[in-house]
Amino acid sequence: MLLILERIGNWNPQLFREIKGRLNFRNAALVVSASLLGQLFLIGIFSDHYNNDSFTMQVDGWLNIFRTLNLILPMALVLGGSYMLISDMSQEQRRGTLNFIRLTPQSSQVILIGKMLGVPVLIYLATVLALPLHLWAAICASVPLSLVFTFDLMVVAICSLFYSAAIFYTMLGETTPWIGTFLVVLLTYPTIIMLGSFMEMARIDNLIYFNLQWFYFPLNSTFTVALFSLLSICLATYGIWQFLNRRFHNPNATIISKSQSYLLVTCTNLWMLGFGVTQIGSDSSYPPFIALASFLYFLAPFCFLILIAALSPHRQSLQDWARYRGEMNHGKRGKNKIFSAFPVGLQDLIFGEKSPVIIAIAINLAITAIIWIPGIIIFSSKLFYWGDQSSIFKTSAILGIAIATIISANFILICAAIAQFMLLIKTQKPQLWASATVATVIILPIMIALLSSAENNPIWLFSPFSAIALPNASITAILSTIIAQWGILAIFSLQLTRQLRKIGESASKAMLTSRPSLPPSR
């Protein structure tokens, strides 16, 4: 045992410290006792007892044990492990020891992997003790071993994803474990239910009727569904680890970089698009593509709000950027003072770590539109039997889709400009002010439209869900909305530019102008 611990210490010192601090005799004895007693209790529930007190177990009983463990084991691993990781990392932040860990010579991957493998070690021990019963129940219930191993592999992948997300949650500065655990519960329950449903359909070989494709790749067998799920989970975990490494090395940086956001938006949209693109040529009046596009339309504003929060630099970063660019381009400024804060190349606004976020959000909106709009136009002839309508009707419908996209994109850009402007103002808790202002911009039009007695209130045009009012809105109202949005966006952009120019002035200049005169020498 000592030799094993020594090898672990040489491979990952952080893992050795976690195991040494948690896996003592008392804790191990309690976990082993609880695991074995729980297994005996589970066997007792599903066993058959006769008058002579003999013990027997039918095939249905073993199958019920297998199904129960399929629910309990992933739930315990994901929920228990996530809570322990959030609690441990929160304590590290409160005590200030996380900064000392950053100074160690180990890489961030070694430290974080040590946390993921070491902090939930007691839950791992309880799970390992339950695996023999899980395997034996599967054998007695005539469940293929390949399916059992597939289930175990998917559970490992899901745990890796949720554990990475739990650590990333603490890297955002959050030190409240129960909030993070509550978020994990909201996501874990449907995930485990879907995993259980997959196991049940795969056991009775019913996946062939699950007619689902991704870019014409059929997902109708245990192997293909498991492979696609594992690849998707691994890709998501890899993305979270990229954000983790960035945040671990620089806690003051934005959550993700602009280049990472472009890749994230592209991959997410392509992943969703794959489930609907195979319906081209379908005779269905409501193809899955339309359902996905509608879902994306109503979900996109909230996803982009999260993206705005993840990309927006704070006042100090913007001040450093404006001052640096101002000094570097001091001799290149034009006569127009309004735009003097942006005498930089487009590359800095697109990829710069500390530059304003508006251009990056606009690029991400363009990526989303480029991916989805062509498909929406292709599928427009299948929606509501448009094939029987006139060409004028089809053209009007396509134009309506384009207008809805423009209005929605304008609204998101306005939210980005407001959030960036509020973060630039010198206040105590600028994040709170920015969040409250953007929330007001979103909620207020919706509340006014809902409380109004008028049907098809044009106020919906100024909300994230402008498509609700578009079918009955006049051309004047639509054009007025777009012009008003552009005007609001221009006003906030100009104010942001002036503020950046102001805070970008040389600190030495401000110091010299406010410095009192030296007393005369004697």
XYZ file of C-alpha atoms in Angstrom:
522
model
C 0.000 0.000 0.000
C 2.830 2.375 0.879
C 4.516 1.563 -2.418
C 1.305 2.434 -4.313
C 0.988 5.746 -2.460
C 4.625 6.519 -3.165
C 4.092 5.948 -6.887
C 0.968 8.122 -6.794
C 2.971 10.852 -5.062
C 5.636 10.742 -7.744
C 3.044 10.868 -10.519
C 0.710 13.481 -8.989
C 1.636 15.108 -5.657
C -1.749 16.851 -5.426
C -3.558 13.505 -5.704
C -1.294 12.046 -3.008
C -2.135 14.917 -0.621
C -5.869 14.535 -1.211
C -5.829 10.760 -0.681
C -3.636 11.041 2.400
C -5.934 13.626 3.970
C -9.230 11.859 3.238
C -8.654 8.122 3.055
C -7.968 7.390 6.728
C -9.102 4.284 8.599
C -12.193 5.878 10.164
C -13.543 7.331 6.918
C -12.771 4.161 4.964
C -14.512 1.971 7.552
C -17.641 4.131 7.494
C -17.783 4.146 3.688
C -17.219 0.387 3.393
C -19.901 -0.320 6.011
C -22.415 2.018 4.378
C -21.783 0.547 0.911
C -22.102 -3.079 2.011
C -25.195 -2.426 4.134
C -26.803 -0.556 1.243
C -26.157 -3.489 -1.089
C -27.609 -5.967 1.417
C -30.658 -3.749 1.824
C -31.106 -3.597 -1.941
C -30.840 -7.380 -2.250
C -33.334 -7.823 0.568
C -35.903 -5.596 -1.104
C -35.940 -7.490 -4.400
C -35.430 -11.016 -3.045
C -38.160 -13.622 -2.526
C -38.749 -14.992 0.979
C -40.810 -18.090 1.632
C -42.232 -19.585 4.822
C -39.075 -21.617 5.445
C -37.027 -18.386 5.335
C -35.050 -19.593 2.331
C -33.544 -17.012 0.035
C -34.125 -16.957 -3.709
C -33.769 -14.338 -6.418
C -35.663 -14.417 -9.679
C -34.488 -12.893 -12.951
C -36.835 -9.940 -12.489
C -35.297 -9.277 -9.093
C -31.775 -9.134 -10.508
C -33.015 -6.901 -13.312
C -34.566 -4.511 -10.771
C -31.295 -4.424 -8.837
C -29.442 -3.670 -12.065
C -31.859 -0.849 -12.928
C -31.680 0.608 -9.431
C -27.896 0.638 -9.428
C -27.980 2.266 -12.868
C -29.790 5.157 -11.193
C -28.062 5.289 -7.802
C -24.417 4.929 -8.838
C -24.296 7.758 -11.434
C -26.379 10.022 -9.199
C -24.114 9.466 -6.200
C -20.968 9.919 -8.250
C -22.062 13.093 -10.034
C -23.894 14.839 -7.181
C -21.610 13.759 -4.354
C -18.396 14.330 -6.277
C -19.496 17.722 -7.635
C -20.514 18.942 -4.182
C -17.226 17.810 -2.640
C -15.190 19.472 -5.392
C -17.100 22.760 -5.150
C -16.830 22.746 -1.360
C -13.106 21.937 -1.409
C -12.205 24.528 -4.048
C -14.350 27.151 -2.279
C -12.467 26.536 0.959
C -9.177 26.841 -0.909
C -10.266 30.229 -2.235
C -11.547 31.518 1.121
C -8.336 30.503 2.884
C -6.154 31.879 0.109
C -4.325 28.560 -0.326
C -5.352 28.319 -3.979
C -2.857 31.063 -4.818
C -0.093 29.027 -3.178
C -1.127 26.007 -5.244
C -0.790 28.133 -8.384
C 2.820 28.860 -7.433
C 3.791 25.177 -7.326
C 5.889 23.856 -10.215
C 3.155 21.411 -11.274
C 1.054 22.279 -14.307
C -2.584 23.221 -13.966
C -3.624 19.899 -15.544
C -1.744 17.925 -12.886
C -3.210 19.967 -10.034
C -6.800 19.868 -11.284
C -6.657 16.160 -12.175
C -5.329 15.523 -8.683
C -8.333 17.386 -7.270
C -10.804 15.491 -9.475
C -9.367 12.091 -8.579
C -8.558 12.780 -4.945
C -11.361 14.870 -3.470
C -14.204 12.355 -4.181
C -12.000 9.333 -3.292
C -14.455 8.081 -0.648
C -17.303 8.097 -3.180
C -15.055 6.190 -5.577
C -14.441 3.593 -2.860
C -18.166 3.092 -2.229
C -18.804 2.789 -5.965
C -16.029 0.250 -6.528
C -17.476 -1.925 -3.753
C -20.876 -1.846 -5.506
C -19.528 -2.749 -8.948
C -19.415 -6.554 -8.298
C -23.120 -6.535 -7.416
C -23.875 -4.418 -10.466
C -21.976 -6.827 -12.723
C -23.480 -9.958 -11.129
C -27.009 -8.545 -11.381
C -26.429 -7.833 -15.081
C -25.200 -11.402 -15.678
C -28.150 -12.940 -13.828
C -30.576 -10.666 -15.735
C -29.022 -11.704 -19.072
C -27.795 -8.191 -19.828
C -24.903 -8.217 -22.343
C -21.561 -7.423 -20.742
C -20.752 -5.075 -23.607
C -23.743 -2.974 -22.595
C -22.569 -2.927 -18.974
C -19.095 -1.765 -19.949
C -20.618 0.854 -22.255
C -22.697 2.124 -19.339
C -19.633 2.322 -17.086
C -17.687 4.201 -19.744
C -20.488 6.715 -20.229
C -20.738 7.250 -16.473
C -17.004 7.986 -16.346
C -17.371 10.492 -19.199
C -20.364 12.189 -17.531
C -18.487 12.440 -14.234
C -15.509 14.004 -15.998
C -17.782 16.581 -17.597
C -19.622 17.525 -14.397
C -16.468 17.519 -12.261
C -14.747 19.834 -14.734
C -17.795 22.124 -14.721
C -17.861 22.081 -10.892
C -14.232 23.219 -10.657
C -14.838 25.814 -13.358
C -17.771 27.143 -11.288
C -15.419 27.852 -8.397
C -12.907 29.481 -10.755
C -15.558 32.116 -11.465
C -15.128 33.341 -7.885
C -18.175 31.544 -6.516
C -17.757 30.257 -2.950
C -21.276 28.976 -2.227
C -21.334 25.176 -2.652
C -25.100 24.734 -2.406
C -25.771 27.025 -5.393
C -23.378 25.072 -7.579
C -24.817 21.786 -6.348
C -28.337 22.997 -7.137
C -27.265 23.773 -10.695
C -25.679 20.319 -10.943
C -28.935 18.719 -9.744
C -30.910 20.527 -12.456
C -28.597 19.142 -15.123
C -27.856 15.745 -13.597
C -31.392 14.439 -13.217
C -32.374 14.615 -16.924
C -28.925 13.320 -17.910
C -29.224 10.229 -15.695
C -32.814 9.630 -16.832
C -31.686 9.755 -20.476
C -28.838 7.360 -19.686
C -31.269 4.947 -18.003
C -33.643 5.140 -20.959
C -30.755 4.424 -23.329
C -29.774 1.362 -21.283
C -33.333 0.038 -21.258
C -33.836 0.512 -25.013
C -30.432 -0.994 -25.752
C -31.185 -3.992 -23.517
C -34.351 -4.871 -25.414
C -32.744 -3.899 -28.748
C -35.261 -1.139 -29.377
C -32.872 1.555 -30.594
C -33.543 0.616 -34.205
C -36.902 2.366 -33.924
C -35.190 5.484 -32.590
C -34.927 7.153 -35.986
C -32.307 9.820 -35.404
C -29.480 10.994 -37.617
C -26.681 13.534 -37.348
C -25.497 14.805 -40.722
C -26.812 11.552 -42.255
C -24.925 9.476 -39.678
C -27.521 6.997 -38.304
C -27.948 6.904 -34.528
C -30.036 3.746 -34.312
C -27.761 1.235 -32.581
C -26.102 0.905 -29.202
C -22.655 1.415 -30.688
C -23.462 4.528 -32.725
C -25.462 6.227 -29.955
C -22.774 5.473 -27.373
C -19.988 6.591 -29.701
C -21.727 9.844 -30.601
C -22.563 10.565 -26.940
C -19.019 9.860 -25.785
C -17.499 12.043 -28.494
C -19.901 14.887 -27.678
C -19.188 14.658 -23.944
C -15.433 14.488 -24.521
C -15.578 17.543 -26.786
C -17.555 19.488 -24.169
C -15.121 18.421 -21.437
C -12.157 19.484 -23.574
C -13.733 22.916 -24.039
C -14.281 23.349 -20.299
C -10.664 22.367 -19.661
C -9.493 25.073 -22.034
C -11.454 27.616 -20.004
C -10.164 26.071 -16.766
C -6.523 26.399 -17.762
C -7.081 30.000 -18.810
C -8.836 30.938 -15.583
C -6.440 28.986 -13.355
C -3.372 30.832 -14.612
C -5.028 34.274 -14.682
C -8.032 34.680 -12.324
C -8.543 38.297 -13.471
C -8.887 37.444 -17.159
C -12.231 37.128 -18.895
C -13.839 33.706 -18.605
C -13.077 32.837 -22.225
C -11.098 34.570 -24.935
C -12.651 35.984 -28.085
C -11.028 33.341 -30.300
C -12.366 30.611 -28.007
C -15.853 32.109 -28.245
C -15.823 31.903 -32.051
C -14.873 28.230 -31.922
C -17.443 27.537 -29.187
C -20.304 29.185 -31.080
C -19.356 27.439 -34.324
C -19.135 23.963 -32.775
C -22.361 24.374 -30.779
C -24.358 25.528 -33.789
C -22.964 22.801 -36.048
C -23.712 20.184 -33.390
C -27.346 21.307 -33.267
C -27.617 21.730 -37.032
C -26.627 18.107 -37.604
C -29.891 16.830 -36.121
C -32.039 18.728 -38.607
C -30.070 18.876 -41.832
C -30.904 15.270 -42.734
C -34.571 16.191 -43.163
C -33.980 17.929 -46.508
C -36.504 16.600 -48.979
C -38.812 15.307 -46.253
C -42.541 15.484 -46.874
C -43.216 16.337 -43.230
C -44.900 19.658 -42.632
C -43.029 20.134 -39.348
C -39.490 18.856 -39.953
C -37.129 18.681 -36.955
C -35.052 21.460 -38.475
C -37.858 23.965 -37.922
C -38.262 22.840 -34.313
C -34.529 23.246 -33.748
C -34.446 26.649 -35.456
C -37.420 27.882 -33.395
C -35.826 26.575 -30.208
C -32.567 28.272 -31.116
C -34.325 31.547 -31.885
C -35.909 31.779 -28.423
C -32.852 30.377 -26.647
C -30.196 32.413 -28.482
C -30.757 35.738 -26.636
C -30.142 34.106 -23.246
C -27.133 32.157 -24.526
C -25.642 35.340 -25.931
C -26.231 37.119 -22.610
C -24.076 34.460 -20.964
C -21.513 34.923 -23.723
C -21.512 38.698 -23.150
C -20.826 38.164 -19.446
C -18.037 35.705 -20.252
C -16.307 37.992 -22.782
C -16.738 41.486 -21.324
C -13.526 42.891 -19.793
C -13.815 45.042 -16.686
C -12.806 48.658 -16.170
C -9.146 48.060 -15.329
C -8.608 45.872 -18.384
C -10.331 48.390 -20.642
C -8.307 51.201 -19.109
C -5.063 49.350 -19.730
C -6.121 48.612 -23.306
C -7.212 52.189 -24.058
C -4.048 53.657 -22.499
C -1.755 51.249 -24.323
C -3.423 51.782 -27.695
C -3.555 55.503 -27.124
C 0.162 55.737 -26.396
C 1.084 53.446 -29.276
C -1.014 55.387 -31.789
C -0.512 58.852 -30.330
C 0.954 60.182 -33.550
C -1.610 58.448 -35.777
C -4.836 59.896 -34.389
C -7.109 61.684 -36.759
C -8.971 64.894 -36.213
C -12.205 63.137 -35.247
C -12.015 62.985 -31.461
C -15.093 60.800 -31.131
C -13.329 57.785 -32.612
C -9.882 58.582 -31.231
C -10.106 55.705 -28.757
C -10.149 53.201 -31.638
C -7.092 54.050 -33.764
C -6.247 50.369 -33.895
C -6.341 47.577 -36.381
C -9.378 45.396 -36.682
C -7.380 42.422 -35.451
C -7.068 43.922 -31.971
C -10.829 44.438 -31.709
C -11.521 40.911 -32.952
C -8.955 38.959 -30.927
C -7.672 41.384 -28.281
C -7.908 40.133 -24.699
C -8.802 43.523 -23.214
C -10.629 45.236 -26.069
C -14.408 45.962 -25.946
C -16.752 43.068 -26.571
C -19.191 44.485 -29.150
C -17.253 43.427 -32.267
C -16.781 39.893 -30.902
C -20.513 39.532 -30.188
C -21.311 40.788 -33.691
C -18.977 38.154 -35.179
C -20.590 35.404 -33.114
C -24.019 36.559 -34.265
C -22.793 36.456 -37.864
C -21.480 32.908 -37.349
C -24.856 31.795 -36.014
C -26.716 33.445 -38.896
C -24.401 31.970 -41.552
C -24.942 28.473 -40.169
C -28.725 28.606 -39.718
C -30.278 31.053 -42.191
C -29.534 29.022 -45.377
C -31.178 25.969 -43.846
C -34.175 27.991 -42.681
C -34.693 29.304 -46.210
C -34.364 25.781 -47.654
C -36.901 24.398 -45.215
C -39.328 27.293 -45.502
C -41.225 25.490 -48.274
C -41.987 22.629 -45.874
C -43.439 24.731 -43.065
C -47.215 25.051 -42.872
C -47.626 23.542 -46.350
C -45.930 26.528 -47.983
C -45.544 24.431 -51.107
C -49.198 25.165 -51.861
C -48.776 28.914 -51.438
C -47.822 31.541 -53.972
C -44.268 32.679 -54.545
C -45.177 36.073 -53.022
C -46.184 34.332 -49.795
C -42.910 32.408 -49.691
C -40.893 35.559 -50.345
C -42.721 37.396 -47.579
C -42.063 34.531 -45.174
C -38.345 34.451 -45.971
C -38.197 38.238 -45.612
C -39.897 37.920 -42.234
C -37.233 35.442 -41.105
C -34.496 37.862 -42.158
C -36.190 40.776 -40.362
C -36.620 38.720 -37.183
C -32.928 37.830 -37.291
C -31.895 41.474 -37.747
C -34.091 42.710 -34.882
C -32.919 39.943 -32.557
C -29.245 40.581 -33.430
C -29.701 44.328 -32.853
C -31.222 43.639 -29.436
C -28.302 41.410 -28.423
C -25.763 44.003 -29.590
C -27.561 46.698 -27.581
C -27.360 44.478 -24.481
C -23.638 43.970 -25.134
C -23.055 47.735 -25.488
C -25.015 48.491 -22.313
C -23.187 45.811 -20.326
C -19.768 47.004 -21.530
C -20.641 50.630 -20.779
C -21.843 49.782 -17.258
C -18.681 47.782 -16.568
C -16.653 50.826 -17.589
C -18.320 53.126 -15.061
C -16.371 53.509 -11.826
C -18.718 52.034 -9.228
C -18.543 49.483 -6.430
C -19.879 46.134 -7.869
C -20.024 47.020 -11.585
C -21.070 43.440 -12.454
C -24.228 43.887 -10.378
C -25.068 47.178 -12.077
C -24.466 45.722 -15.526
C -26.589 42.643 -14.787
C -29.424 44.725 -13.325
C -29.447 47.135 -16.267
C -29.465 44.394 -18.897
C -32.156 42.494 -16.969
C -34.301 45.643 -16.951
C -33.861 46.071 -20.700
C -35.014 42.474 -21.215
C -37.830 42.208 -18.673
C -39.431 45.666 -18.938
C -40.718 45.362 -22.558
C -42.001 41.853 -21.853
C -43.895 43.015 -18.747
C -45.393 46.003 -20.593
C -46.486 43.782 -23.481
C -48.013 41.180 -21.155
C -49.883 43.758 -19.057
C -51.196 45.563 -22.107
C -54.696 44.616 -23.237
C -53.907 45.229 -26.894
C -53.431 42.164 -29.059
C -50.137 41.823 -30.941
C -48.620 44.707 -29.022
C -45.746 46.268 -31.027
C -43.789 46.504 -27.770
C -42.831 42.864 -28.446
C -40.594 44.215 -31.227
C -38.335 45.728 -28.543
C -38.084 42.469 -26.583
C -35.954 39.361 -27.196
C -39.015 37.710 -28.762
C -39.776 40.097 -31.593
C -41.090 37.265 -33.797
C -44.297 37.238 -31.720
C -45.341 40.626 -33.136
C -43.859 40.357 -36.630
C -46.760 38.557 -38.398
C -49.191 41.421 -37.627
C -46.773 44.342 -37.421
C -46.884 47.081 -40.007
C -43.919 47.954 -42.210
C -43.720 51.343 -40.490
C -43.479 49.744 -37.037
C -40.795 47.304 -38.214
C -38.670 49.990 -39.877
C -39.100 52.287 -36.865
C -37.955 49.509 -34.559
C -34.833 48.772 -36.595
C -33.934 52.480 -36.920
C -34.520 53.002 -33.185
C -32.308 50.014 -32.356
C -29.523 51.318 -34.566
C -29.837 54.744 -32.951
C -29.653 53.305 -29.423
C -26.674 51.154 -30.400
C -24.918 54.190 -31.931
C -25.516 56.291 -28.803
C -24.085 53.684 -26.438
C -21.171 53.016 -28.784
C -20.302 56.718 -28.925
C -20.585 57.057 -25.147
C -18.384 54.003 -24.720
C -15.859 55.478 -27.140
C -15.744 58.804 -25.304
C -15.363 57.067 -21.963
C -12.536 54.911 -23.288
C -10.780 57.977 -24.672
C -11.148 59.681 -21.310
C -9.782 56.866 -19.161
C -7.082 56.145 -21.709
C -5.305 59.411 -21.073
C -1.783 59.102 -19.816
C -1.531 58.578 -16.077
C 1.665 60.596 -15.977
C -0.121 63.539 -17.573
C -2.882 63.433 -14.967
C -0.288 63.156 -12.191
C 1.761 66.099 -13.437
C -1.248 68.369 -13.881
C -2.420 67.718 -10.324
C 1.062 67.849 -8.734
C 1.657 70.982 -6.598
C 4.540 73.258 -7.396
C 7.818 72.573 -5.629
C 8.893 75.113 -2.985
C 11.580 77.516 -4.138
C 15.102 76.497 -3.277
C 16.994 78.571 -0.734
